Structures are given as structure tokens and as C-alpha cells.
PDB file of C-alpha atoms in Angstrom:
ATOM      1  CA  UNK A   1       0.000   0.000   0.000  1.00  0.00           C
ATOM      2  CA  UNK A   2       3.068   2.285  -0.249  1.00  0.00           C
ATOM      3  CA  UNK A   3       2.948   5.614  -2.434  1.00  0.00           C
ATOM      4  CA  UNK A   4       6.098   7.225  -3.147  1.00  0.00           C
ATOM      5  CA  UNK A   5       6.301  11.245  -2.956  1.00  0.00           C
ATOM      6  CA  UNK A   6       6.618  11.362  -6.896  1.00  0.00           C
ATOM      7  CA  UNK A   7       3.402   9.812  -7.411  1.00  0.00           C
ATOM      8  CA  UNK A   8       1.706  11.025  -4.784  1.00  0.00           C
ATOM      9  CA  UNK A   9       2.649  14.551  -5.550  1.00  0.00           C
ATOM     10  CA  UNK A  10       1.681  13.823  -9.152  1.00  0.00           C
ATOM     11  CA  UNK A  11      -2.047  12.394  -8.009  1.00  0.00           C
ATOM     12  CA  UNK A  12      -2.074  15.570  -5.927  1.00  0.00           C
ATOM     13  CA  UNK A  13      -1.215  17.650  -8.346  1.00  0.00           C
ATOM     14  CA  UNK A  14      -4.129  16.701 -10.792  1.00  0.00           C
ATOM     15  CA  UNK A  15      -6.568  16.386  -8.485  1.00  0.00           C
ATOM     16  CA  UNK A  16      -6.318  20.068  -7.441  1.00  0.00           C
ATOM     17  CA  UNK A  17      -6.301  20.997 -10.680  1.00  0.00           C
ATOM     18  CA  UNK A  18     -10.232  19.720 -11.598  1.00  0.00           C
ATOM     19  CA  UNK A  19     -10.907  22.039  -8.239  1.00  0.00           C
ATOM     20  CA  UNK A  20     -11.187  24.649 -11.128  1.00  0.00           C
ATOM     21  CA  UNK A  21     -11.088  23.594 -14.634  1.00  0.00           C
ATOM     22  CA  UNK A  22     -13.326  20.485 -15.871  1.00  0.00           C
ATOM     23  CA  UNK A  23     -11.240  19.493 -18.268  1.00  0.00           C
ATOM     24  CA  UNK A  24      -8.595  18.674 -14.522  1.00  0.00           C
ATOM     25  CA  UNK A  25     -11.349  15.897 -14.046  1.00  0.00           C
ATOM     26  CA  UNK A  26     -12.343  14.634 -17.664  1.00  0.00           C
ATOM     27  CA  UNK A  27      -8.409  14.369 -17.430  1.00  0.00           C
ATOM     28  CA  UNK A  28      -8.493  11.728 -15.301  1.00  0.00           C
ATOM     29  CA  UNK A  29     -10.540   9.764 -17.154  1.00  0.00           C
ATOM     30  CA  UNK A  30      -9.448   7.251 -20.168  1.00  0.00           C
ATOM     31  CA  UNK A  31      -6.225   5.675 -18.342  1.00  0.00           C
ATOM     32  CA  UNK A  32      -5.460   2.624 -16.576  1.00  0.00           C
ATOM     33  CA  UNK A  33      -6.862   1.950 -13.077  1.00  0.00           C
ATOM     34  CA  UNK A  34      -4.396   2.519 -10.278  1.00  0.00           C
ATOM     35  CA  UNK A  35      -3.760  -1.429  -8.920  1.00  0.00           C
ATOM     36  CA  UNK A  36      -4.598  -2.206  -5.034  1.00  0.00           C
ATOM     37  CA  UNK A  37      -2.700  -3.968  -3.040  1.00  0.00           C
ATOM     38  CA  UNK A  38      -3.007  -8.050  -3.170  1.00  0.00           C
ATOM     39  CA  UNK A  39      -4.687  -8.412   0.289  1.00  0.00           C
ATOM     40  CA  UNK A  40      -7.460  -5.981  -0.890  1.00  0.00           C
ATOM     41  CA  UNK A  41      -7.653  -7.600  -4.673  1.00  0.00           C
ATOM     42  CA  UNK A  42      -8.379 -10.714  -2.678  1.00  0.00           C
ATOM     43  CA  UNK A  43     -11.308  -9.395  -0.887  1.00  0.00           C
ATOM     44  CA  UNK A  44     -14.522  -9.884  -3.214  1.00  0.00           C
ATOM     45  CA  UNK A  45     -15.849 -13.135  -5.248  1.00  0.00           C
ATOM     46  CA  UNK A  46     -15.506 -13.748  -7.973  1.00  0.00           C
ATOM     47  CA  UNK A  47     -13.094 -11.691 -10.445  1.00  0.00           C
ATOM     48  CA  UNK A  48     -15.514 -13.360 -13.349  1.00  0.00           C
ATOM     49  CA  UNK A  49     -18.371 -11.163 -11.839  1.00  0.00           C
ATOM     50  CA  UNK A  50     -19.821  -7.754 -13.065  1.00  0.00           C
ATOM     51  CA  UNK A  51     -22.011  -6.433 -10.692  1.00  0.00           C
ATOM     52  CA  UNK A  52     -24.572  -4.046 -11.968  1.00  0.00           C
ATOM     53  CA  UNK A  53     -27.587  -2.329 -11.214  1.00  0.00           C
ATOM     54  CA  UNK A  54     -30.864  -1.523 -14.134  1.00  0.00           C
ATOM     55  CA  UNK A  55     -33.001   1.010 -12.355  1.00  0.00           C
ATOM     56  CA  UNK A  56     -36.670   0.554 -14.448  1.00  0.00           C
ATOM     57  CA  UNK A  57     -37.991   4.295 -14.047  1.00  0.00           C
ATOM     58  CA  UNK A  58     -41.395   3.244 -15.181  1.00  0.00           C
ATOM     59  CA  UNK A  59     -42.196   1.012 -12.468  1.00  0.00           C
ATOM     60  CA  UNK A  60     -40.309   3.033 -10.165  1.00  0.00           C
ATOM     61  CA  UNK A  61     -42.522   6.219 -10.454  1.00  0.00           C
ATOM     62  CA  UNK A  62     -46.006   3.918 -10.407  1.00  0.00           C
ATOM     63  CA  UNK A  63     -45.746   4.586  -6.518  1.00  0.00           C
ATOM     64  CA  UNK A  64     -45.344   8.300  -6.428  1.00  0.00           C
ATOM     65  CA  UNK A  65     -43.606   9.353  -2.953  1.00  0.00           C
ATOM     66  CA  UNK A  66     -41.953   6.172  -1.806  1.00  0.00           C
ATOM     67  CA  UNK A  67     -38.357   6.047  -0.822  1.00  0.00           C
ATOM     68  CA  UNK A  68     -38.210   2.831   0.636  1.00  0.00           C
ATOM     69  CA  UNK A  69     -34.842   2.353  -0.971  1.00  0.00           C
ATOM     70  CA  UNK A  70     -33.442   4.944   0.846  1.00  0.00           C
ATOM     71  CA  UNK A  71     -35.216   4.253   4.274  1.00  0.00           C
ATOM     72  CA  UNK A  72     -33.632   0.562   3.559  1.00  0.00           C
ATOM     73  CA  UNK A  73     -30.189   2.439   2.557  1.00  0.00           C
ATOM     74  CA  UNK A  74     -29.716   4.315   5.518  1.00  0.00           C
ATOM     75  CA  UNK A  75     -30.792   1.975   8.627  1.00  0.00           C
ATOM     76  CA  UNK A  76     -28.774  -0.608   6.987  1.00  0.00           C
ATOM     77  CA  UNK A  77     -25.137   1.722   6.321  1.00  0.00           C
ATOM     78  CA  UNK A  78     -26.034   4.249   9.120  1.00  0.00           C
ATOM     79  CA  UNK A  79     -26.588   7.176   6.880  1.00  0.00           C
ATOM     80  CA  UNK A  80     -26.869  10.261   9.346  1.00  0.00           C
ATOM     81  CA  UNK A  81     -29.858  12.570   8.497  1.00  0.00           C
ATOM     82  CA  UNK A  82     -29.364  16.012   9.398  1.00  0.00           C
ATOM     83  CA  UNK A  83     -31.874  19.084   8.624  1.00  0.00           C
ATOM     84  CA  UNK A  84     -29.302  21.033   7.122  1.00  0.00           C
ATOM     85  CA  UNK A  85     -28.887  20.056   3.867  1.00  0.00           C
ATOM     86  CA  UNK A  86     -24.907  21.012   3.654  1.00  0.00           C
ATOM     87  CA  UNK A  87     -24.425  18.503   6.106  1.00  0.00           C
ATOM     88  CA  UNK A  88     -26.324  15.508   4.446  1.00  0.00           C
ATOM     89  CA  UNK A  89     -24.883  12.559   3.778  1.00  0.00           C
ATOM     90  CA  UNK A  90     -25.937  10.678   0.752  1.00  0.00           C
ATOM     91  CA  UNK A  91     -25.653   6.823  -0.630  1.00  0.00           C
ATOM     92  CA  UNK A  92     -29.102   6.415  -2.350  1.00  0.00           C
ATOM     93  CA  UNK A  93     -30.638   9.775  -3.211  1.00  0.00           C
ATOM     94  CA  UNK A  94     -33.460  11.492  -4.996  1.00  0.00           C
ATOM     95  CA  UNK A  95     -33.343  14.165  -8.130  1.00  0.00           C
ATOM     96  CA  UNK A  96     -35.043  15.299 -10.627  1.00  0.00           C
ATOM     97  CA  UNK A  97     -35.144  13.402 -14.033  1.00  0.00           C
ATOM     98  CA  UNK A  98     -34.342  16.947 -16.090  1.00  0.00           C
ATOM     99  CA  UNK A  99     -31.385  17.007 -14.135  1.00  0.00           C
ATOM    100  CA  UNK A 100     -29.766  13.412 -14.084  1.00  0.00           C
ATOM    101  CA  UNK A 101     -29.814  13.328 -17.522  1.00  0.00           C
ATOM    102  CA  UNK A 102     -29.245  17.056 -19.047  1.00  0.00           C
ATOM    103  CA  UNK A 103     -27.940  16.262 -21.890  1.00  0.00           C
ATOM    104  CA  UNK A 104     -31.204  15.264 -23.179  1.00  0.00           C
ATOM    105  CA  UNK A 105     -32.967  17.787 -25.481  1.00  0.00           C
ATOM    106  CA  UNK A 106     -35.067  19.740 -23.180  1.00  0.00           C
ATOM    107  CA  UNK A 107     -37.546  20.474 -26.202  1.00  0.00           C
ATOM    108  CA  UNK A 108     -38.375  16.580 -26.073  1.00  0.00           C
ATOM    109  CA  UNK A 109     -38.250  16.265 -22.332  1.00  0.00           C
ATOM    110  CA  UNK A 110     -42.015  16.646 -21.378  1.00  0.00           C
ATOM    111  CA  UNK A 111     -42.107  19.203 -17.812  1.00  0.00           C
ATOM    112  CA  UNK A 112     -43.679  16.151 -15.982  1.00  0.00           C
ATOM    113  CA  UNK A 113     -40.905  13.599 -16.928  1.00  0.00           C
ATOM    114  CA  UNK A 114     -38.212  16.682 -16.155  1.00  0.00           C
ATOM    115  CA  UNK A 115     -39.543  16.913 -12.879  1.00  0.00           C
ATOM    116  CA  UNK A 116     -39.825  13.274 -11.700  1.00  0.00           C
ATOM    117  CA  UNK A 117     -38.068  11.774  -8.885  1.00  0.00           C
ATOM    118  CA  UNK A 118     -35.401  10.033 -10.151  1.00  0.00           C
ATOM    119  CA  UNK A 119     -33.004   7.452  -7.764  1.00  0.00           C
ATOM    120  CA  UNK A 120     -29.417   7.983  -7.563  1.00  0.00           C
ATOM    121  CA  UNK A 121     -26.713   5.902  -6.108  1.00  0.00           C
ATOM    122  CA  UNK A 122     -23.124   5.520  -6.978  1.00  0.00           C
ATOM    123  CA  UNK A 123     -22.204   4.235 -10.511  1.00  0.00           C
ATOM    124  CA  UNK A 124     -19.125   1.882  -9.588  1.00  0.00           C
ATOM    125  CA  UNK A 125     -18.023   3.211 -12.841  1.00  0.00           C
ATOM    126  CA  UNK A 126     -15.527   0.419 -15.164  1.00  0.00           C
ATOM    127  CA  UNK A 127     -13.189   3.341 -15.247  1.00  0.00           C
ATOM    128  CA  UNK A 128     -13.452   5.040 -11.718  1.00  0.00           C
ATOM    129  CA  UNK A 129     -11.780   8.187 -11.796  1.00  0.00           C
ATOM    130  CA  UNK A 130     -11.982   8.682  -7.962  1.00  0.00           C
ATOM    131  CA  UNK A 131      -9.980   5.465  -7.295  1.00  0.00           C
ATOM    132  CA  UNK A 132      -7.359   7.353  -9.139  1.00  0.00           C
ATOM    133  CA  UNK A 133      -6.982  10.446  -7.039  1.00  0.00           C
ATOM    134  CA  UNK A 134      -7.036   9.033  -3.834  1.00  0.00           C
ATOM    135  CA  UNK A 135      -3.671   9.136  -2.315  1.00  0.00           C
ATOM    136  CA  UNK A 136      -4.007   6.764  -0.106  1.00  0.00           C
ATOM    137  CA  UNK A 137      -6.071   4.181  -1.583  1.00  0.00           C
ATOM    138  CA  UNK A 138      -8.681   4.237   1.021  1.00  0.00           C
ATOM    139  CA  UNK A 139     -11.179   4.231  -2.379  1.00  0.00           C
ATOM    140  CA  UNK A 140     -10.342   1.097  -4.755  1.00  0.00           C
ATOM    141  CA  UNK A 141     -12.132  -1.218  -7.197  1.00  0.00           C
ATOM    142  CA  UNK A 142     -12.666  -4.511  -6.299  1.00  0.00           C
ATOM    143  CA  UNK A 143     -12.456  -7.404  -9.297  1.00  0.00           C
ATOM    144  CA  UNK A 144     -16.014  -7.746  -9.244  1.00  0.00           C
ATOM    145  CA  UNK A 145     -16.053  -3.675 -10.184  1.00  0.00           C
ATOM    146  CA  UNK A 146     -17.726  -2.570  -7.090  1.00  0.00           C
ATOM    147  CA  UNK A 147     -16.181   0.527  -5.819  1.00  0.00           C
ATOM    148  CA  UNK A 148     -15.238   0.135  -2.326  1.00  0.00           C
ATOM    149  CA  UNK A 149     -14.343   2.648   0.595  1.00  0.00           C
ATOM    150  CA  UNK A 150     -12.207   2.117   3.439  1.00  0.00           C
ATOM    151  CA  UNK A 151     -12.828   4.321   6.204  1.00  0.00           C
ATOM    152  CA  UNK A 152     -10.225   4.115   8.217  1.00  0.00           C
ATOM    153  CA  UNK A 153      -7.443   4.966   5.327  1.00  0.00           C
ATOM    154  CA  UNK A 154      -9.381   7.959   4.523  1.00  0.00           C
ATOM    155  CA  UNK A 155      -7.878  11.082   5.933  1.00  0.00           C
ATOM    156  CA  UNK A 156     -10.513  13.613   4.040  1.00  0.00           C
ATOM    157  CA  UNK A 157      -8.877  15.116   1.147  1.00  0.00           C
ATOM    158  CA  UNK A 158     -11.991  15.105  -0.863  1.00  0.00           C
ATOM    159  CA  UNK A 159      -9.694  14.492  -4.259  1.00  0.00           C
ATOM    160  CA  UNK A 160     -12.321  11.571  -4.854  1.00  0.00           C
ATOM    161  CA  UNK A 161     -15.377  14.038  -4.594  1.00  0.00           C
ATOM    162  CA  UNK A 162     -13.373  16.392  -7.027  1.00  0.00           C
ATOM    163  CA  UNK A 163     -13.188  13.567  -9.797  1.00  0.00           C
ATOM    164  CA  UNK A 164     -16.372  12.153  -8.880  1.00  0.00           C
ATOM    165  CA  UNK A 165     -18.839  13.851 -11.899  1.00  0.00           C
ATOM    166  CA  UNK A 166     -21.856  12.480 -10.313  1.00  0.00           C
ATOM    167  CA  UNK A 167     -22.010  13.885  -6.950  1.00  0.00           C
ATOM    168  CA  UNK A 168     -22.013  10.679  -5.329  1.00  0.00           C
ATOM    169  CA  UNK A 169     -19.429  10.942  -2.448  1.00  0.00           C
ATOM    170  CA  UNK A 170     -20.304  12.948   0.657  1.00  0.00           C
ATOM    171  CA  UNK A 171     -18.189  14.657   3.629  1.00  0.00           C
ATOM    172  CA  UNK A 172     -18.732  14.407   6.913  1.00  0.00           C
ATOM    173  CA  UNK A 173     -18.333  17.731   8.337  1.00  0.00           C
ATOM    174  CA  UNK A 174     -19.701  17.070  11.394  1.00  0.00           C
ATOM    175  CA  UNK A 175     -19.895  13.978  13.039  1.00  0.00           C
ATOM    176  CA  UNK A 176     -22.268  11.495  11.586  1.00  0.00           C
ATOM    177  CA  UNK A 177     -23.196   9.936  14.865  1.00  0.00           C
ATOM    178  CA  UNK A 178     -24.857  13.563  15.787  1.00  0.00           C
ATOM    179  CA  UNK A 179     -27.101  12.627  13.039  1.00  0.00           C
ATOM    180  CA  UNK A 180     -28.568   8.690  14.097  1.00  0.00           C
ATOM    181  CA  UNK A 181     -30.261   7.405  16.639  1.00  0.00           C
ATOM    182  CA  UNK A 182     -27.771   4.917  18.238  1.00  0.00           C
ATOM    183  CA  UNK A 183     -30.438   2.817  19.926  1.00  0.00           C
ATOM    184  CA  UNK A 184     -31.228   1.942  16.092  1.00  0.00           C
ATOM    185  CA  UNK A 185     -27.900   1.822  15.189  1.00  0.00           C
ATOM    186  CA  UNK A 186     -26.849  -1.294  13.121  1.00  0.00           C
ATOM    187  CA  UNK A 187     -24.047  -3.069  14.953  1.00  0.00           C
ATOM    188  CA  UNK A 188     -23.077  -4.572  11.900  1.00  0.00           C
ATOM    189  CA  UNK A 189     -21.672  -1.602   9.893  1.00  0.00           C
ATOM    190  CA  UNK A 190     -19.477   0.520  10.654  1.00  0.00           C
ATOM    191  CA  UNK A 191     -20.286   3.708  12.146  1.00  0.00           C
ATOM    192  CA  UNK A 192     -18.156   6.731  10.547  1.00  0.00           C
ATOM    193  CA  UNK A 193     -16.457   9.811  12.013  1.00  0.00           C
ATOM    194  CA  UNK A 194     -16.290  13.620  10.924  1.00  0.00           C
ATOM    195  CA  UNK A 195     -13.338  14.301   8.632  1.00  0.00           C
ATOM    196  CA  UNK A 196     -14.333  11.199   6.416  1.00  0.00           C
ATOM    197  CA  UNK A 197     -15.612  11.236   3.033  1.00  0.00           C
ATOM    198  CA  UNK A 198     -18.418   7.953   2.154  1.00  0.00           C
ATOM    199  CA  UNK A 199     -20.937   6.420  -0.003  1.00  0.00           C
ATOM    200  CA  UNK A 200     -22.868   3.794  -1.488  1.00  0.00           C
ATOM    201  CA  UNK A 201     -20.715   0.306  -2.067  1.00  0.00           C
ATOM    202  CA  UNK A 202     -23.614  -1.580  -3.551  1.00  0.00           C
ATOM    203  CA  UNK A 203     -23.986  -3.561  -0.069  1.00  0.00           C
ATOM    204  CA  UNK A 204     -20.552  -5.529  -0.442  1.00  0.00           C
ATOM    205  CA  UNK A 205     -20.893  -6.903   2.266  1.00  0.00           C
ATOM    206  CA  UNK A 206     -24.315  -8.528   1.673  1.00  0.00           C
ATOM    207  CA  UNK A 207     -23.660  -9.519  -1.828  1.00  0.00           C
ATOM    208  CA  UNK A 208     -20.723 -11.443   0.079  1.00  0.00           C
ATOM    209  CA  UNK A 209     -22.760 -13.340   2.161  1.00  0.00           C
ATOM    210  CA  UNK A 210     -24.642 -14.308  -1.257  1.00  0.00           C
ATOM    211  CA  UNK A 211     -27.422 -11.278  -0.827  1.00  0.00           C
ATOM    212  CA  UNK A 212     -28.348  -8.223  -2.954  1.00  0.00           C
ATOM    213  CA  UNK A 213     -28.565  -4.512  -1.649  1.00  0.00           C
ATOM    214  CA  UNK A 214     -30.810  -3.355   0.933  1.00  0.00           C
ATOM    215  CA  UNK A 215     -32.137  -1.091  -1.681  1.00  0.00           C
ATOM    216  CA  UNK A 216     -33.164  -3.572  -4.128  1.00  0.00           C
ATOM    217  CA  UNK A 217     -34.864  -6.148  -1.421  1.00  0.00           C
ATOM    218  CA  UNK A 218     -36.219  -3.223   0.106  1.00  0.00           C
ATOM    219  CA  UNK A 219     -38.397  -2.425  -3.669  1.00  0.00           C
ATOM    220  CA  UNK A 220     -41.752  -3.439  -3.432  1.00  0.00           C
ATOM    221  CA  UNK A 221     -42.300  -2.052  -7.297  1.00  0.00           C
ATOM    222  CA  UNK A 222     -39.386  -4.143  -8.446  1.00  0.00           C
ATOM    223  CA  UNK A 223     -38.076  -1.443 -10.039  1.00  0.00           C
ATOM    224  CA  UNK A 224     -34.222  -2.009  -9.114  1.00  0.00           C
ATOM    225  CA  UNK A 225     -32.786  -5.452 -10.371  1.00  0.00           C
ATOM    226  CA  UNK A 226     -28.907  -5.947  -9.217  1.00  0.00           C
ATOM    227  CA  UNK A 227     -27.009  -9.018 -10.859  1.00  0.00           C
ATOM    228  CA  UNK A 228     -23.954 -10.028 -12.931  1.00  0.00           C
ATOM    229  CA  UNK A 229     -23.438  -8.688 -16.130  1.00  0.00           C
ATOM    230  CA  UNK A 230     -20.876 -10.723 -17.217  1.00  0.00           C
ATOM    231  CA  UNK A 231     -23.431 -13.575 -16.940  1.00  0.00           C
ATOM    232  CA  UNK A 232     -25.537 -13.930 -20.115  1.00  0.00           C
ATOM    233  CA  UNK A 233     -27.852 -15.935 -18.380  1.00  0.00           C
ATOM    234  CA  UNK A 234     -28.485 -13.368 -15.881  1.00  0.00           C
ATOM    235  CA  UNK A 235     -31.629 -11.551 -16.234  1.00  0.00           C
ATOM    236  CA  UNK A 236     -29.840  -8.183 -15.611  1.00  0.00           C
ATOM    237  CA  UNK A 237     -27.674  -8.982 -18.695  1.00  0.00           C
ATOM    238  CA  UNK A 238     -30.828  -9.641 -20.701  1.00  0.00           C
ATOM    239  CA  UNK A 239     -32.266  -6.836 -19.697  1.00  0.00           C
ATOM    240  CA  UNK A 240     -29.647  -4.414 -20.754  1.00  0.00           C
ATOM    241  CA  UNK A 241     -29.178  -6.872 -24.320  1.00  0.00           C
ATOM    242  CA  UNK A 242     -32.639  -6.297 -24.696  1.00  0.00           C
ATOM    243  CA  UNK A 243     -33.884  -2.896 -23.636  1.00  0.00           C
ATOM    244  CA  UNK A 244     -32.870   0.738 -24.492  1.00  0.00           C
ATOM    245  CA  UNK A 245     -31.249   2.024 -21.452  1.00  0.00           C
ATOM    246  CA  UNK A 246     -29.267   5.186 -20.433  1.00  0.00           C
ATOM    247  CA  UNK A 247     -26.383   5.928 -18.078  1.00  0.00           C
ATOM    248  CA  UNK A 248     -25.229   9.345 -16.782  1.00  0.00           C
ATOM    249  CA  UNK A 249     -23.083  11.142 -18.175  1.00  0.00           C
ATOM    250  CA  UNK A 250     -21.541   8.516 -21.080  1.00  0.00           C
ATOM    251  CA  UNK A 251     -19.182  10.750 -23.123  1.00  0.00           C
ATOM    252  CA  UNK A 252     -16.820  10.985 -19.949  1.00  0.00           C
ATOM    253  CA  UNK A 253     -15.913   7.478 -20.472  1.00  0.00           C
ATOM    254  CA  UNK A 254     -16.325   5.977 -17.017  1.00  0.00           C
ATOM    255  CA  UNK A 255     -18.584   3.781 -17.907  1.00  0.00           C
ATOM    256  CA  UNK A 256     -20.875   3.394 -15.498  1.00  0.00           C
ATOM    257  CA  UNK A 257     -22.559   0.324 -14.519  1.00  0.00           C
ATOM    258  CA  UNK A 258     -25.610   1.557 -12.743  1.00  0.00           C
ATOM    259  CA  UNK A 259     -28.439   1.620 -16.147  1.00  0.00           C
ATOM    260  CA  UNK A 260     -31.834   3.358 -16.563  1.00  0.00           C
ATOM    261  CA  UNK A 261     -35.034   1.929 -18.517  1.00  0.00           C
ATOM    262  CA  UNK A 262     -37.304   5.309 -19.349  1.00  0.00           C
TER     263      UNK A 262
END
């Protein structure tokens, strides 16, 4: 897990960089992934595996107002909630359609598809930009492509949040324990302290234990389907064979594996 001062200097260097210019981040993107150490490449099954996400809008918005994928989110990582909104931590979020995907010609966007409530979550992109910046590795890819987060490495630099184009790392300014009730508290994830930047990580540790996310059990509408998309068998893979989808943001190149029926 060493990084030399060359390198790290150099990761440094860029990362402060897309603080002002765009092009800093979009920089970052198209080159080959930094490698983790072997202990943490071992973590994971399955280097064979793809995991992905489809997120079927349709059914999604059938229930207007639920959030049940958040609620299930939240109690199961810990996710503080706080009133003010510049302290809020978020893994699975809400936003309007018009704004997920803007580069959609507004002129064929109806105003009541713009405005619809659309779930976001962390891409856990093929090409992860924000494992690249971090200087300490406390963000890496495991071979299954699920971007991971370790906690304890992370000392709050926020270069990951900088390359991140879809918003979906947050910083705990605050501590996040000020924001739970710990007599609800799950014992079996970690709780996280202020300085420390987090988000979603697809429920690793579920999918471990041969479950799927707490978000996608938690769906009564079906809407979110998680499997392997290196699997042709899989219905996930059929799915995206199948059916037009969209992902955010696609001419940056990070490929992201989190896919959207409209």
C-alpha cells in the first residue's frame, strides 16, 4: 500500500487541478486503473463477476412518494440525516429526471418527466476516476467492479469528490453519529467519524454473504434489479441486451454500470 512522494505529488497535483477547470477531471478519465494492493484484490468473489444495477424508471414512479430504498439504505449503512442540507450525507438519493440526464434535449423532455423523482446511487463506474486520485487508496475497485471505501485509510482530502462527476461521495463535516439514533444503530456496519468522506458500495458486504442490496430487497415495485453482467444468463444482462437504457453522463468514459429503462 506504499505511495512514493513522486506519485503522490503527481495524483495531488491533478486532483487540485479539476478544483477549477473540468477538463482537470475529464483528465483523469481514459487511463489505466491505479492497482490495489493483493490483500485488498483478494477481498470480493468472484473476479468473473460484473455487478450491476438496471433502475426501471417506469415502475419506479407507479408509486409516487416512496423512498423505501433509501429508508432501507440508511438503517442498513447508518446514513446520518441532518436538517441542514450542507451537512447531508448521501448513498441512495433522490433528483429530478431533467437534471440526471441534461444532456437530453429539453424540447423533447415533457415538464412532468423533467420533474420526476429520479433514484441515484453511486455508478461503480468500469473506469473510476476517484480510485485514481485518492492518495491513499482508502477508495479502490474490487475485481467484481464494485467501488469500495475504506474508512479508516481515509484522511478527508476530498480528491475523490473532485473527480467524482456524479455527486455521489459525501463529507462528513460534522460527526455522523450527531445525526442517528444509536439505539437503532446497526451493529453490523461501521459507524463513521467527521473528517471522512463515504458512499454507497452496492452492499458488499451482503452480496458477500450471497445477498443483494438493501435497496433492491427493500423495492416493493421491483423497479431495481442488481445481478452479474458478465453472466448472459443473468436476467440483468438480458435486460440491458434487450432494452434501451441510459447511463449518466456517457461521453466521460467511465462507464458506469448503474443503467436506466425510461
Amino acid at each position: 500500500m506504499r505511495t512514493d512522494r513522486r506519485q503522490f505529488l503527481r495524483i495531488a497535483g491533478v486532483a487540485a487541478l479539476g478544483l477549477g477547470l473540468k477538463p482537470g477531471i475529464e483528465a483523469l478519465l481514459g487511463r489505466g486503473l491505479v492497482e490495489a494492493s493483493p490483500e485488498i484484490l483478494a477481498q470480493g468473489a468472484g473476479a468473473a463477476r460484473r455487478w450491476a444495477m438496471v433502475v426501471d424508471l417506469p415502475k419506479c414512479w407507479a408509486n409516487p412518494g416512496c423512498t423505501d430504498c433509501i429508508g432501507a439504505c440508511d438503517q442498513t449503512h447508518n446514513v446520518p440525516r441532518f436538517e441542514d442540507e450542507k451537512k447531508a450525507i448521501k448513498w441512495v438519493w433522490l433528483e429530478p429526471y431533467g437534471r440526471v440526464f441534461p444532456e437530453q434535449d429539453p424540447r423533447l423532455v415533457s415538464a412532468g418527466l423533467g420533474n420526476r423523482p429520479t433514484p441515484l446511487l453511486c455508478n461503480h463506474c468500469e473506469n473510476p476516476a476517484c480510485v485514481r486520485v485518492c492518495p491513499t487508496r482508502a477508495t479502490w475497485q474490487r475485481p467484481d467492479g464494485i467501488v469500495m471505501m475504506d474508512f479508516h485509510r481515509c484522511i478527508g482530502c476530498r480528491y475523490c469528490m473532485v473527480a467524482c462527476p456524479y455527486g455521489a461521495r459525501s463529507f462528513n463535516f460534522v460527526d455522523p453519529r450527531a445525526g442517528l439514533d444509536m439505539d437503532k444503530v446497526n451493529a453490523d456496519f461501521p459507524t463513521r467519524t467527521r473528517g471522512v468522506v463515504e458512499k454507497c458500495t452496492l452492499c458488499a458486504e451482503r452480496i458477500d454473504k450471497g445477498g443483494v442490496p438493501a435497496c433492491v430487497e427493500a423495492c416493493k415495485q421491483q423497479a431495481l434489479l442488481f445481478g452479474d453482467l458478465n453472466d448472459p444468463n443473468s436476467q440483468l444482462r438480458k435486460i440491458v441486451e434487450s432494452r434501451y437504457t441510459l447511463v449518466r453522463k456517457p461521453e466521460l468514459g467511465t462507464r458506469p454500470q448503474v443503467y436506466y429503462i425510461v
